[in-house]
Amino acid sequence: MSVDQTSAGEGETFVMKDADSLVQGVEALLLASGEPLTVEGLAQALDLETEGGRALVEQALSLLSEEFAPGRHGFELVRLAGGWAFRTSSRWQEAVSRLFDIPDDTSRLSPAAMECLAIVAYLQPVSRPQIAEIRGVNSDSAVHTLIDRELITEVGRAGGAGGAVLYGTTRRFEAMFGLAGLEDLPALEGFALDEEGREQLRRRLGLLALPE
């Protein structure tokens, strides 16, 4: 693997001894991080905070994504939650979960919380009264659960100051569902609702066009 160091541009301070060191540096940061890292975050850590430096980091990520493509190793480099991260290959996730007794986060959410999460994901930004209106029941407890799990967060207020709090999903939500961004939202089946729950949600969302 090699990086075109000429991308750094004239006057760029290139702190790595060679291009391979840059690739190794990016790899080390990704392995050490517990969360997805952006190009900007990687460039800052590597003291490459210029347009040319970010281009070098992007080249390194491209090379690493080829090296750690699905099926080549026990883990892979993927775009996740607006950044890049190493994650266990889907082939071995069940074995890793057994080894470390890792529960499925989504399985610990109640059907009510999963329904609220689906509503926020597809309708965001959305207020608590709107969620309750769609579901037909008070949803305060489910919303609190999603906030505590850092799956949704406040993103503003309806009509400005004094209006109802609006909620949207978080990077943790994107990471949990393996999304590079909200444009990759799965079909409703990805929210682990049972068939009755999915049909109820579709009816309550009315004529909204959701991906099938």
JSON list of C-alpha atoms in Angstrom, two decimals:
[
{"chain": "A", "resi": 1, "resn": "MET", "atom": "CA", "xyz": [0.00, 0.00, 0.00]},
{"chain": "A", "resi": 2, "resn": "SER", "atom": "CA", "xyz": [1.26, 3.48, -0.77]},
{"chain": "A", "resi": 3, "resn": "VAL", "atom": "CA", "xyz": [0.05, 7.06, -0.59]},
{"chain": "A", "resi": 4, "resn": "ASP", "atom": "CA", "xyz": [0.87, 9.79, -3.09]},
{"chain": "A", "resi": 5, "resn": "GLN", "atom": "CA", "xyz": [2.73, 12.24, -0.86]},
{"chain": "A", "resi": 6, "resn": "THR", "atom": "CA", "xyz": [2.57, 14.93, -3.55]},
{"chain": "A", "resi": 7, "resn": "SER", "atom": "CA", "xyz": [-1.05, 15.45, -2.49]},
{"chain": "A", "resi": 8, "resn": "ALA", "atom": "CA", "xyz": [0.22, 17.24, 0.59]},
{"chain": "A", "resi": 9, "resn": "GLY", "atom": "CA", "xyz": [0.95, 20.35, -1.45]},
{"chain": "A", "resi": 10, "resn": "GLU", "atom": "CA", "xyz": [3.77, 22.85, -1.28]},
{"chain": "A", "resi": 11, "resn": "GLY", "atom": "CA", "xyz": [4.73, 23.82, 2.25]},
{"chain": "A", "resi": 12, "resn": "GLU", "atom": "CA", "xyz": [2.79, 20.96, 3.86]},
{"chain": "A", "resi": 13, "resn": "THR", "atom": "CA", "xyz": [4.28, 19.71, 7.11]},
{"chain": "A", "resi": 14, "resn": "PHE", "atom": "CA", "xyz": [4.32, 15.96, 6.60]},
{"chain": "A", "resi": 15, "resn": "VAL", "atom": "CA", "xyz": [5.05, 14.41, 9.99]},
{"chain": "A", "resi": 16, "resn": "MET", "atom": "CA", "xyz": [5.22, 10.80, 8.80]},
{"chain": "A", "resi": 17, "resn": "LYS", "atom": "CA", "xyz": [8.55, 9.25, 7.85]},
{"chain": "A", "resi": 18, "resn": "ASP", "atom": "CA", "xyz": [6.98, 7.76, 4.73]},
{"chain": "A", "resi": 19, "resn": "ALA", "atom": "CA", "xyz": [3.64, 7.04, 3.11]},
{"chain": "A", "resi": 20, "resn": "ASP", "atom": "CA", "xyz": [3.34, 3.61, 4.71]},
{"chain": "A", "resi": 21, "resn": "SER", "atom": "CA", "xyz": [3.67, 5.26, 8.10]},
{"chain": "A", "resi": 22, "resn": "LEU", "atom": "CA", "xyz": [0.63, 7.39, 7.31]},
{"chain": "A", "resi": 23, "resn": "VAL", "atom": "CA", "xyz": [-1.43, 4.32, 6.49]},
{"chain": "A", "resi": 24, "resn": "GLN", "atom": "CA", "xyz": [-0.23, 2.68, 9.70]},
{"chain": "A", "resi": 25, "resn": "GLY", "atom": "CA", "xyz": [-1.04, 5.83, 11.66]},
{"chain": "A", "resi": 26, "resn": "VAL", "atom": "CA", "xyz": [-4.60, 5.95, 10.34]},
{"chain": "A", "resi": 27, "resn": "GLU", "atom": "CA", "xyz": [-5.00, 2.24, 11.05]},
{"chain": "A", "resi": 28, "resn": "ALA", "atom": "CA", "xyz": [-3.73, 2.67, 14.62]},
{"chain": "A", "resi": 29, "resn": "LEU", "atom": "CA", "xyz": [-6.12, 5.54, 15.33]},
{"chain": "A", "resi": 30, "resn": "LEU", "atom": "CA", "xyz": [-9.09, 3.60, 14.00]},
{"chain": "A", "resi": 31, "resn": "LEU", "atom": "CA", "xyz": [-8.19, 0.55, 16.07]},
{"chain": "A", "resi": 32, "resn": "ALA", "atom": "CA", "xyz": [-7.70, 2.63, 19.21]},
{"chain": "A", "resi": 33, "resn": "SER", "atom": "CA", "xyz": [-10.96, 4.53, 18.85]},
{"chain": "A", "resi": 34, "resn": "GLY", "atom": "CA", "xyz": [-14.19, 3.20, 20.27]},
{"chain": "A", "resi": 35, "resn": "GLU", "atom": "CA", "xyz": [-16.19, 5.38, 17.88]},
{"chain": "A", "resi": 36, "resn": "PRO", "atom": "CA", "xyz": [-16.16, 6.11, 14.13]},
{"chain": "A", "resi": 37, "resn": "LEU", "atom": "CA", "xyz": [-13.58, 8.76, 13.17]},
{"chain": "A", "resi": 38, "resn": "THR", "atom": "CA", "xyz": [-14.03, 11.39, 10.48]},
{"chain": "A", "resi": 39, "resn": "VAL", "atom": "CA", "xyz": [-11.39, 12.39, 7.95]},
{"chain": "A", "resi": 40, "resn": "GLU", "atom": "CA", "xyz": [-11.10, 15.72, 9.76]},
{"chain": "A", "resi": 41, "resn": "GLY", "atom": "CA", "xyz": [-10.59, 14.01, 13.12]},
{"chain": "A", "resi": 42, "resn": "LEU", "atom": "CA", "xyz": [-7.92, 11.71, 11.73]},
{"chain": "A", "resi": 43, "resn": "ALA", "atom": "CA", "xyz": [-6.14, 14.59, 10.00]},
{"chain": "A", "resi": 44, "resn": "GLN", "atom": "CA", "xyz": [-6.13, 16.61, 13.22]},
{"chain": "A", "resi": 45, "resn": "ALA", "atom": "CA", "xyz": [-4.66, 13.73, 15.22]},
{"chain": "A", "resi": 46, "resn": "LEU", "atom": "CA", "xyz": [-1.95, 13.27, 12.58]},
{"chain": "A", "resi": 47, "resn": "ASP", "atom": "CA", "xyz": [-1.16, 17.00, 12.37]},
{"chain": "A", "resi": 48, "resn": "LEU", "atom": "CA", "xyz": [-2.32, 17.14, 8.75]},
{"chain": "A", "resi": 49, "resn": "GLU", "atom": "CA", "xyz": [-5.01, 19.82, 9.06]},
{"chain": "A", "resi": 50, "resn": "THR", "atom": "CA", "xyz": [-4.88, 21.23, 5.54]},
{"chain": "A", "resi": 51, "resn": "GLU", "atom": "CA", "xyz": [-6.73, 20.39, 2.37]},
{"chain": "A", "resi": 52, "resn": "GLY", "atom": "CA", "xyz": [-3.71, 18.47, 1.12]},
{"chain": "A", "resi": 53, "resn": "GLY", "atom": "CA", "xyz": [-3.33, 16.66, 4.42]},
{"chain": "A", "resi": 54, "resn": "ARG", "atom": "CA", "xyz": [-6.97, 15.58, 4.42]},
{"chain": "A", "resi": 55, "resn": "ALA", "atom": "CA", "xyz": [-6.50, 14.30, 0.87]},
{"chain": "A", "resi": 56, "resn": "LEU", "atom": "CA", "xyz": [-3.64, 12.12, 2.11]},
{"chain": "A", "resi": 57, "resn": "VAL", "atom": "CA", "xyz": [-5.82, 10.75, 4.90]},
{"chain": "A", "resi": 58, "resn": "GLU", "atom": "CA", "xyz": [-8.58, 9.97, 2.40]},
{"chain": "A", "resi": 59, "resn": "GLN", "atom": "CA", "xyz": [-6.05, 8.10, 0.24]},
{"chain": "A", "resi": 60, "resn": "ALA", "atom": "CA", "xyz": [-4.93, 6.10, 3.27]},
{"chain": "A", "resi": 61, "resn": "LEU", "atom": "CA", "xyz": [-8.55, 5.25, 4.11]},
{"chain": "A", "resi": 62, "resn": "SER", "atom": "CA", "xyz": [-9.16, 4.13, 0.54]},
{"chain": "A", "resi": 63, "resn": "LEU", "atom": "CA", "xyz": [-6.16, 1.80, 0.70]},
{"chain": "A", "resi": 64, "resn": "LEU", "atom": "CA", "xyz": [-7.19, 0.43, 4.08]},
{"chain": "A", "resi": 65, "resn": "SER", "atom": "CA", "xyz": [-10.77, -0.16, 2.93]},
{"chain": "A", "resi": 66, "resn": "GLU", "atom": "CA", "xyz": [-9.39, -2.28, 0.08]},
{"chain": "A", "resi": 67, "resn": "GLU", "atom": "CA", "xyz": [-7.07, -4.19, 2.40]},
{"chain": "A", "resi": 68, "resn": "PHE", "atom": "CA", "xyz": [-9.84, -4.79, 4.95]},
{"chain": "A", "resi": 69, "resn": "ALA", "atom": "CA", "xyz": [-12.65, -5.38, 2.47]},
{"chain": "A", "resi": 70, "resn": "PRO", "atom": "CA", "xyz": [-15.42, -7.81, 3.52]},
{"chain": "A", "resi": 71, "resn": "GLY", "atom": "CA", "xyz": [-14.29, -11.42, 3.42]},
{"chain": "A", "resi": 72, "resn": "ARG", "atom": "CA", "xyz": [-10.54, -10.79, 3.59]},
{"chain": "A", "resi": 73, "resn": "HIS", "atom": "CA", "xyz": [-10.13, -10.61, 7.37]},
{"chain": "A", "resi": 74, "resn": "GLY", "atom": "CA", "xyz": [-12.10, -11.20, 10.55]},
{"chain": "A", "resi": 75, "resn": "PHE", "atom": "CA", "xyz": [-12.94, -7.51, 10.65]},
{"chain": "A", "resi": 76, "resn": "GLU", "atom": "CA", "xyz": [-13.51, -4.84, 8.01]},
{"chain": "A", "resi": 77, "resn": "LEU", "atom": "CA", "xyz": [-13.19, -1.09, 7.55]},
{"chain": "A", "resi": 78, "resn": "VAL", "atom": "CA", "xyz": [-16.55, 0.54, 6.85]},
{"chain": "A", "resi": 79, "resn": "ARG", "atom": "CA", "xyz": [-18.17, 3.96, 6.63]},
{"chain": "A", "resi": 80, "resn": "LEU", "atom": "CA", "xyz": [-20.23, 4.28, 9.77]},
{"chain": "A", "resi": 81, "resn": "ALA", "atom": "CA", "xyz": [-22.17, 7.11, 11.43]},
{"chain": "A", "resi": 82, "resn": "GLY", "atom": "CA", "xyz": [-20.52, 9.82, 9.36]},
{"chain": "A", "resi": 83, "resn": "GLY", "atom": "CA", "xyz": [-17.00, 8.47, 9.80]},
{"chain": "A", "resi": 84, "resn": "TRP", "atom": "CA", "xyz": [-14.85, 5.36, 9.44]},
{"chain": "A", "resi": 85, "resn": "ALA", "atom": "CA", "xyz": [-14.53, 2.41, 11.80]},
{"chain": "A", "resi": 86, "resn": "PHE", "atom": "CA", "xyz": [-13.29, -1.14, 12.04]},
{"chain": "A", "resi": 87, "resn": "ARG", "atom": "CA", "xyz": [-15.99, -3.63, 12.92]},
{"chain": "A", "resi": 88, "resn": "THR", "atom": "CA", "xyz": [-16.22, -7.38, 13.24]},
{"chain": "A", "resi": 89, "resn": "SER", "atom": "CA", "xyz": [-17.14, -9.19, 10.05]},
{"chain": "A", "resi": 90, "resn": "SER", "atom": "CA", "xyz": [-20.81, -10.17, 10.09]},
{"chain": "A", "resi": 91, "resn": "ARG", "atom": "CA", "xyz": [-19.69, -13.78, 9.73]},
{"chain": "A", "resi": 92, "resn": "TRP", "atom": "CA", "xyz": [-18.10, -13.68, 13.20]},
{"chain": "A", "resi": 93, "resn": "GLN", "atom": "CA", "xyz": [-20.36, -11.28, 15.11]},
{"chain": "A", "resi": 94, "resn": "GLU", "atom": "CA", "xyz": [-22.33, -14.08, 16.77]},
{"chain": "A", "resi": 95, "resn": "ALA", "atom": "CA", "xyz": [-19.14, -15.78, 17.99]},
{"chain": "A", "resi": 96, "resn": "VAL", "atom": "CA", "xyz": [-17.76, -12.50, 19.35]},
{"chain": "A", "resi": 97, "resn": "SER", "atom": "CA", "xyz": [-21.05, -11.81, 21.12]},
{"chain": "A", "resi": 98, "resn": "ARG", "atom": "CA", "xyz": [-20.92, -15.23, 22.79]},
{"chain": "A", "resi": 99, "resn": "LEU", "atom": "CA", "xyz": [-17.29, -14.75, 23.85]},
{"chain": "A", "resi": 100, "resn": "PHE", "atom": "CA", "xyz": [-17.87, -11.38, 25.49]},
{"chain": "A", "resi": 101, "resn": "ASP", "atom": "CA", "xyz": [-21.54, -11.93, 26.39]},
{"chain": "A", "resi": 102, "resn": "ILE", "atom": "CA", "xyz": [-22.55, -8.88, 24.35]},
{"chain": "A", "resi": 103, "resn": "PRO", "atom": "CA", "xyz": [-26.33, -8.37, 24.24]},
{"chain": "A", "resi": 104, "resn": "ASP", "atom": "CA", "xyz": [-28.05, -7.07, 21.14]},
{"chain": "A", "resi": 105, "resn": "ASP", "atom": "CA", "xyz": [-28.89, -3.46, 22.05]},
{"chain": "A", "resi": 106, "resn": "THR", "atom": "CA", "xyz": [-32.02, -3.49, 19.93]},
{"chain": "A", "resi": 107, "resn": "SER", "atom": "CA", "xyz": [-33.33, -6.63, 21.65]},
{"chain": "A", "resi": 108, "resn": "ARG", "atom": "CA", "xyz": [-33.33, -4.79, 24.98]},
{"chain": "A", "resi": 109, "resn": "LEU", "atom": "CA", "xyz": [-35.68, -2.10, 23.70]},
{"chain": "A", "resi": 110, "resn": "SER", "atom": "CA", "xyz": [-39.38, -2.55, 24.31]},
{"chain": "A", "resi": 111, "resn": "PRO", "atom": "CA", "xyz": [-41.76, -2.68, 21.32]},
{"chain": "A", "resi": 112, "resn": "ALA", "atom": "CA", "xyz": [-42.96, 0.81, 22.32]},
{"chain": "A", "resi": 113, "resn": "ALA", "atom": "CA", "xyz": [-39.39, 2.17, 22.29]},
{"chain": "A", "resi": 114, "resn": "MET", "atom": "CA", "xyz": [-38.67, 0.53, 18.94]},
{"chain": "A", "resi": 115, "resn": "GLU", "atom": "CA", "xyz": [-41.82, 2.04, 17.49]},
{"chain": "A", "resi": 116, "resn": "CYS", "atom": "CA", "xyz": [-40.85, 5.50, 18.78]},
{"chain": "A", "resi": 117, "resn": "LEU", "atom": "CA", "xyz": [-37.35, 5.06, 17.38]},
{"chain": "A", "resi": 118, "resn": "ALA", "atom": "CA", "xyz": [-38.73, 4.20, 13.95]},
{"chain": "A", "resi": 119, "resn": "ILE", "atom": "CA", "xyz": [-40.99, 7.28, 14.04]},
{"chain": "A", "resi": 120, "resn": "VAL", "atom": "CA", "xyz": [-38.11, 9.58, 14.97]},
{"chain": "A", "resi": 121, "resn": "ALA", "atom": "CA", "xyz": [-35.79, 8.00, 12.40]},
{"chain": "A", "resi": 122, "resn": "TYR", "atom": "CA", "xyz": [-38.16, 8.48, 9.48]},
{"chain": "A", "resi": 123, "resn": "LEU", "atom": "CA", "xyz": [-39.91, 11.71, 10.49]},
{"chain": "A", "resi": 124, "resn": "GLN", "atom": "CA", "xyz": [-37.16, 13.69, 12.22]},
{"chain": "A", "resi": 125, "resn": "PRO", "atom": "CA", "xyz": [-37.20, 16.30, 13.47]},
{"chain": "A", "resi": 126, "resn": "VAL", "atom": "CA", "xyz": [-40.33, 15.32, 15.39]},
{"chain": "A", "resi": 127, "resn": "SER", "atom": "CA", "xyz": [-41.78, 16.40, 18.74]},
{"chain": "A", "resi": 128, "resn": "ARG", "atom": "CA", "xyz": [-42.99, 14.27, 21.63]},
{"chain": "A", "resi": 129, "resn": "PRO", "atom": "CA", "xyz": [-46.65, 15.31, 21.07]},
{"chain": "A", "resi": 130, "resn": "GLN", "atom": "CA", "xyz": [-46.33, 14.30, 17.41]},
{"chain": "A", "resi": 131, "resn": "ILE", "atom": "CA", "xyz": [-44.92, 10.91, 18.42]},
{"chain": "A", "resi": 132, "resn": "ALA", "atom": "CA", "xyz": [-47.80, 10.39, 20.85]},
{"chain": "A", "resi": 133, "resn": "GLU", "atom": "CA", "xyz": [-50.32, 11.43, 18.19]},
{"chain": "A", "resi": 134, "resn": "ILE", "atom": "CA", "xyz": [-48.90, 8.94, 15.69]},
{"chain": "A", "resi": 135, "resn": "ARG", "atom": "CA", "xyz": [-48.79, 6.11, 18.23]},
{"chain": "A", "resi": 136, "resn": "GLY", "atom": "CA", "xyz": [-52.12, 6.96, 19.80]},
{"chain": "A", "resi": 137, "resn": "VAL", "atom": "CA", "xyz": [-50.72, 6.65, 23.35]},
{"chain": "A", "resi": 138, "resn": "ASN", "atom": "CA", "xyz": [-48.50, 8.59, 25.75]},
{"chain": "A", "resi": 139, "resn": "SER", "atom": "CA", "xyz": [-44.89, 7.99, 24.71]},
{"chain": "A", "resi": 140, "resn": "ASP", "atom": "CA", "xyz": [-42.96, 9.84, 27.44]},
{"chain": "A", "resi": 141, "resn": "SER", "atom": "CA", "xyz": [-41.44, 6.69, 28.96]},
{"chain": "A", "resi": 142, "resn": "ALA", "atom": "CA", "xyz": [-40.29, 5.32, 25.59]},
{"chain": "A", "resi": 143, "resn": "VAL", "atom": "CA", "xyz": [-38.81, 8.67, 24.58]},
{"chain": "A", "resi": 144, "resn": "HIS", "atom": "CA", "xyz": [-36.91, 8.90, 27.89]},
{"chain": "A", "resi": 145, "resn": "THR", "atom": "CA", "xyz": [-35.53, 5.41, 27.29]},
{"chain": "A", "resi": 146, "resn": "LEU", "atom": "CA", "xyz": [-34.26, 6.37, 23.84]},
{"chain": "A", "resi": 147, "resn": "ILE", "atom": "CA", "xyz": [-32.66, 9.54, 25.22]},
{"chain": "A", "resi": 148, "resn": "ASP", "atom": "CA", "xyz": [-30.99, 7.57, 28.04]},
{"chain": "A", "resi": 149, "resn": "ARG", "atom": "CA", "xyz": [-29.64, 5.08, 25.48]},
{"chain": "A", "resi": 150, "resn": "GLU", "atom": "CA", "xyz": [-28.31, 8.03, 23.44]},
{"chain": "A", "resi": 151, "resn": "LEU", "atom": "CA", "xyz": [-30.29, 6.89, 20.41]},
{"chain": "A", "resi": 152, "resn": "ILE", "atom": "CA", "xyz": [-32.20, 10.17, 20.02]},
{"chain": "A", "resi": 153, "resn": "THR", "atom": "CA", "xyz": [-31.41, 13.72, 21.11]},
{"chain": "A", "resi": 154, "resn": "GLU", "atom": "CA", "xyz": [-32.87, 17.22, 21.08]},
{"chain": "A", "resi": 155, "resn": "VAL", "atom": "CA", "xyz": [-32.23, 18.96, 17.77]},
{"chain": "A", "resi": 156, "resn": "GLY", "atom": "CA", "xyz": [-34.28, 22.14, 18.16]},
{"chain": "A", "resi": 157, "resn": "ARG", "atom": "CA", "xyz": [-37.70, 23.52, 18.97]},
{"chain": "A", "resi": 158, "resn": "ALA", "atom": "CA", "xyz": [-40.82, 23.77, 16.85]},
{"chain": "A", "resi": 159, "resn": "GLY", "atom": "CA", "xyz": [-41.39, 27.39, 15.88]},
{"chain": "A", "resi": 160, "resn": "GLY", "atom": "CA", "xyz": [-38.32, 28.61, 17.76]},
{"chain": "A", "resi": 161, "resn": "ALA", "atom": "CA", "xyz": [-37.85, 29.31, 21.48]},
{"chain": "A", "resi": 162, "resn": "GLY", "atom": "CA", "xyz": [-40.75, 28.16, 23.62]},
{"chain": "A", "resi": 163, "resn": "GLY", "atom": "CA", "xyz": [-41.96, 25.59, 21.13]},
{"chain": "A", "resi": 164, "resn": "ALA", "atom": "CA", "xyz": [-42.08, 21.84, 21.61]},
{"chain": "A", "resi": 165, "resn": "VAL", "atom": "CA", "xyz": [-38.71, 20.09, 21.73]},
{"chain": "A", "resi": 166, "resn": "LEU", "atom": "CA", "xyz": [-37.83, 18.36, 18.47]},
{"chain": "A", "resi": 167, "resn": "TYR", "atom": "CA", "xyz": [-35.94, 15.07, 18.42]},
{"chain": "A", "resi": 168, "resn": "GLY", "atom": "CA", "xyz": [-33.63, 13.43, 15.91]},
{"chain": "A", "resi": 169, "resn": "THR", "atom": "CA", "xyz": [-31.46, 10.34, 15.87]},
{"chain": "A", "resi": 170, "resn": "THR", "atom": "CA", "xyz": [-27.82, 10.27, 16.96]},
{"chain": "A", "resi": 171, "resn": "ARG", "atom": "CA", "xyz": [-24.54, 8.94, 15.64]},
{"chain": "A", "resi": 172, "resn": "ARG", "atom": "CA", "xyz": [-24.93, 6.09, 18.13]},
{"chain": "A", "resi": 173, "resn": "PHE", "atom": "CA", "xyz": [-28.20, 5.17, 16.43]},
{"chain": "A", "resi": 174, "resn": "GLU", "atom": "CA", "xyz": [-26.45, 5.14, 13.05]},
{"chain": "A", "resi": 175, "resn": "ALA", "atom": "CA", "xyz": [-23.64, 2.99, 14.44]},
{"chain": "A", "resi": 176, "resn": "MET", "atom": "CA", "xyz": [-26.08, 0.53, 16.04]},
{"chain": "A", "resi": 177, "resn": "PHE", "atom": "CA", "xyz": [-27.83, -0.07, 12.73]},
{"chain": "A", "resi": 178, "resn": "GLY", "atom": "CA", "xyz": [-24.63, -0.02, 10.66]},
{"chain": "A", "resi": 179, "resn": "LEU", "atom": "CA", "xyz": [-25.52, 3.14, 8.74]},
{"chain": "A", "resi": 180, "resn": "ALA", "atom": "CA", "xyz": [-23.00, 5.42, 7.07]},
{"chain": "A", "resi": 181, "resn": "GLY", "atom": "CA", "xyz": [-25.63, 8.16, 7.38]},
{"chain": "A", "resi": 182, "resn": "LEU", "atom": "CA", "xyz": [-29.38, 8.70, 7.48]},
{"chain": "A", "resi": 183, "resn": "GLU", "atom": "CA", "xyz": [-29.56, 8.26, 3.72]},
{"chain": "A", "resi": 184, "resn": "ASP", "atom": "CA", "xyz": [-28.90, 4.57, 4.38]},
{"chain": "A", "resi": 185, "resn": "LEU", "atom": "CA", "xyz": [-31.92, 4.08, 6.65]},
{"chain": "A", "resi": 186, "resn": "PRO", "atom": "CA", "xyz": [-33.15, 0.50, 6.41]},
{"chain": "A", "resi": 187, "resn": "ALA", "atom": "CA", "xyz": [-36.66, -0.67, 5.71]},
{"chain": "A", "resi": 188, "resn": "LEU", "atom": "CA", "xyz": [-38.87, -0.86, 8.78]},
{"chain": "A", "resi": 189, "resn": "GLU", "atom": "CA", "xyz": [-37.92, -4.52, 9.14]},
{"chain": "A", "resi": 190, "resn": "GLY", "atom": "CA", "xyz": [-34.49, -3.29, 10.27]},
{"chain": "A", "resi": 191, "resn": "PHE", "atom": "CA", "xyz": [-36.03, -2.05, 13.51]},
{"chain": "A", "resi": 192, "resn": "ALA", "atom": "CA", "xyz": [-36.79, -5.55, 14.80]},
{"chain": "A", "resi": 193, "resn": "LEU", "atom": "CA", "xyz": [-40.52, -4.93, 15.16]},
{"chain": "A", "resi": 194, "resn": "ASP", "atom": "CA", "xyz": [-42.80, -7.93, 14.84]},
{"chain": "A", "resi": 195, "resn": "GLU", "atom": "CA", "xyz": [-45.10, -8.02, 11.82]},
{"chain": "A", "resi": 196, "resn": "GLU", "atom": "CA", "xyz": [-48.07, -6.67, 13.75]},
{"chain": "A", "resi": 197, "resn": "GLY", "atom": "CA", "xyz": [-45.96, -3.77, 15.03]},
{"chain": "A", "resi": 198, "resn": "ARG", "atom": "CA", "xyz": [-44.72, -2.96, 11.53]},
{"chain": "A", "resi": 199, "resn": "GLU", "atom": "CA", "xyz": [-48.23, -2.96, 10.12]},
{"chain": "A", "resi": 200, "resn": "GLN", "atom": "CA", "xyz": [-49.50, -0.73, 12.93]},
{"chain": "A", "resi": 201, "resn": "LEU", "atom": "CA", "xyz": [-46.65, 1.70, 12.35]},
{"chain": "A", "resi": 202, "resn": "ARG", "atom": "CA", "xyz": [-47.28, 1.79, 8.61]},
{"chain": "A", "resi": 203, "resn": "ARG", "atom": "CA", "xyz": [-50.98, 2.51, 9.22]},
{"chain": "A", "resi": 204, "resn": "ARG", "atom": "CA", "xyz": [-50.20, 5.25, 11.73]},
{"chain": "A", "resi": 205, "resn": "LEU", "atom": "CA", "xyz": [-47.73, 6.87, 9.34]},
{"chain": "A", "resi": 206, "resn": "GLY", "atom": "CA", "xyz": [-50.56, 7.01, 6.82]},
{"chain": "A", "resi": 207, "resn": "LEU", "atom": "CA", "xyz": [-49.57, 8.11, 3.35]},
{"chain": "A", "resi": 208, "resn": "LEU", "atom": "CA", "xyz": [-45.91, 8.76, 4.15]},
{"chain": "A", "resi": 209, "resn": "ALA", "atom": "CA", "xyz": [-43.69, 6.99, 1.64]},
{"chain": "A", "resi": 210, "resn": "LEU", "atom": "CA", "xyz": [-41.34, 4.69, 3.52]},
{"chain": "A", "resi": 211, "resn": "PRO", "atom": "CA", "xyz": [-38.75, 2.40, 1.92]},
{"chain": "A", "resi": 212, "resn": "GLU", "atom": "CA", "xyz": [-39.89, -1.18, 1.59]}
]
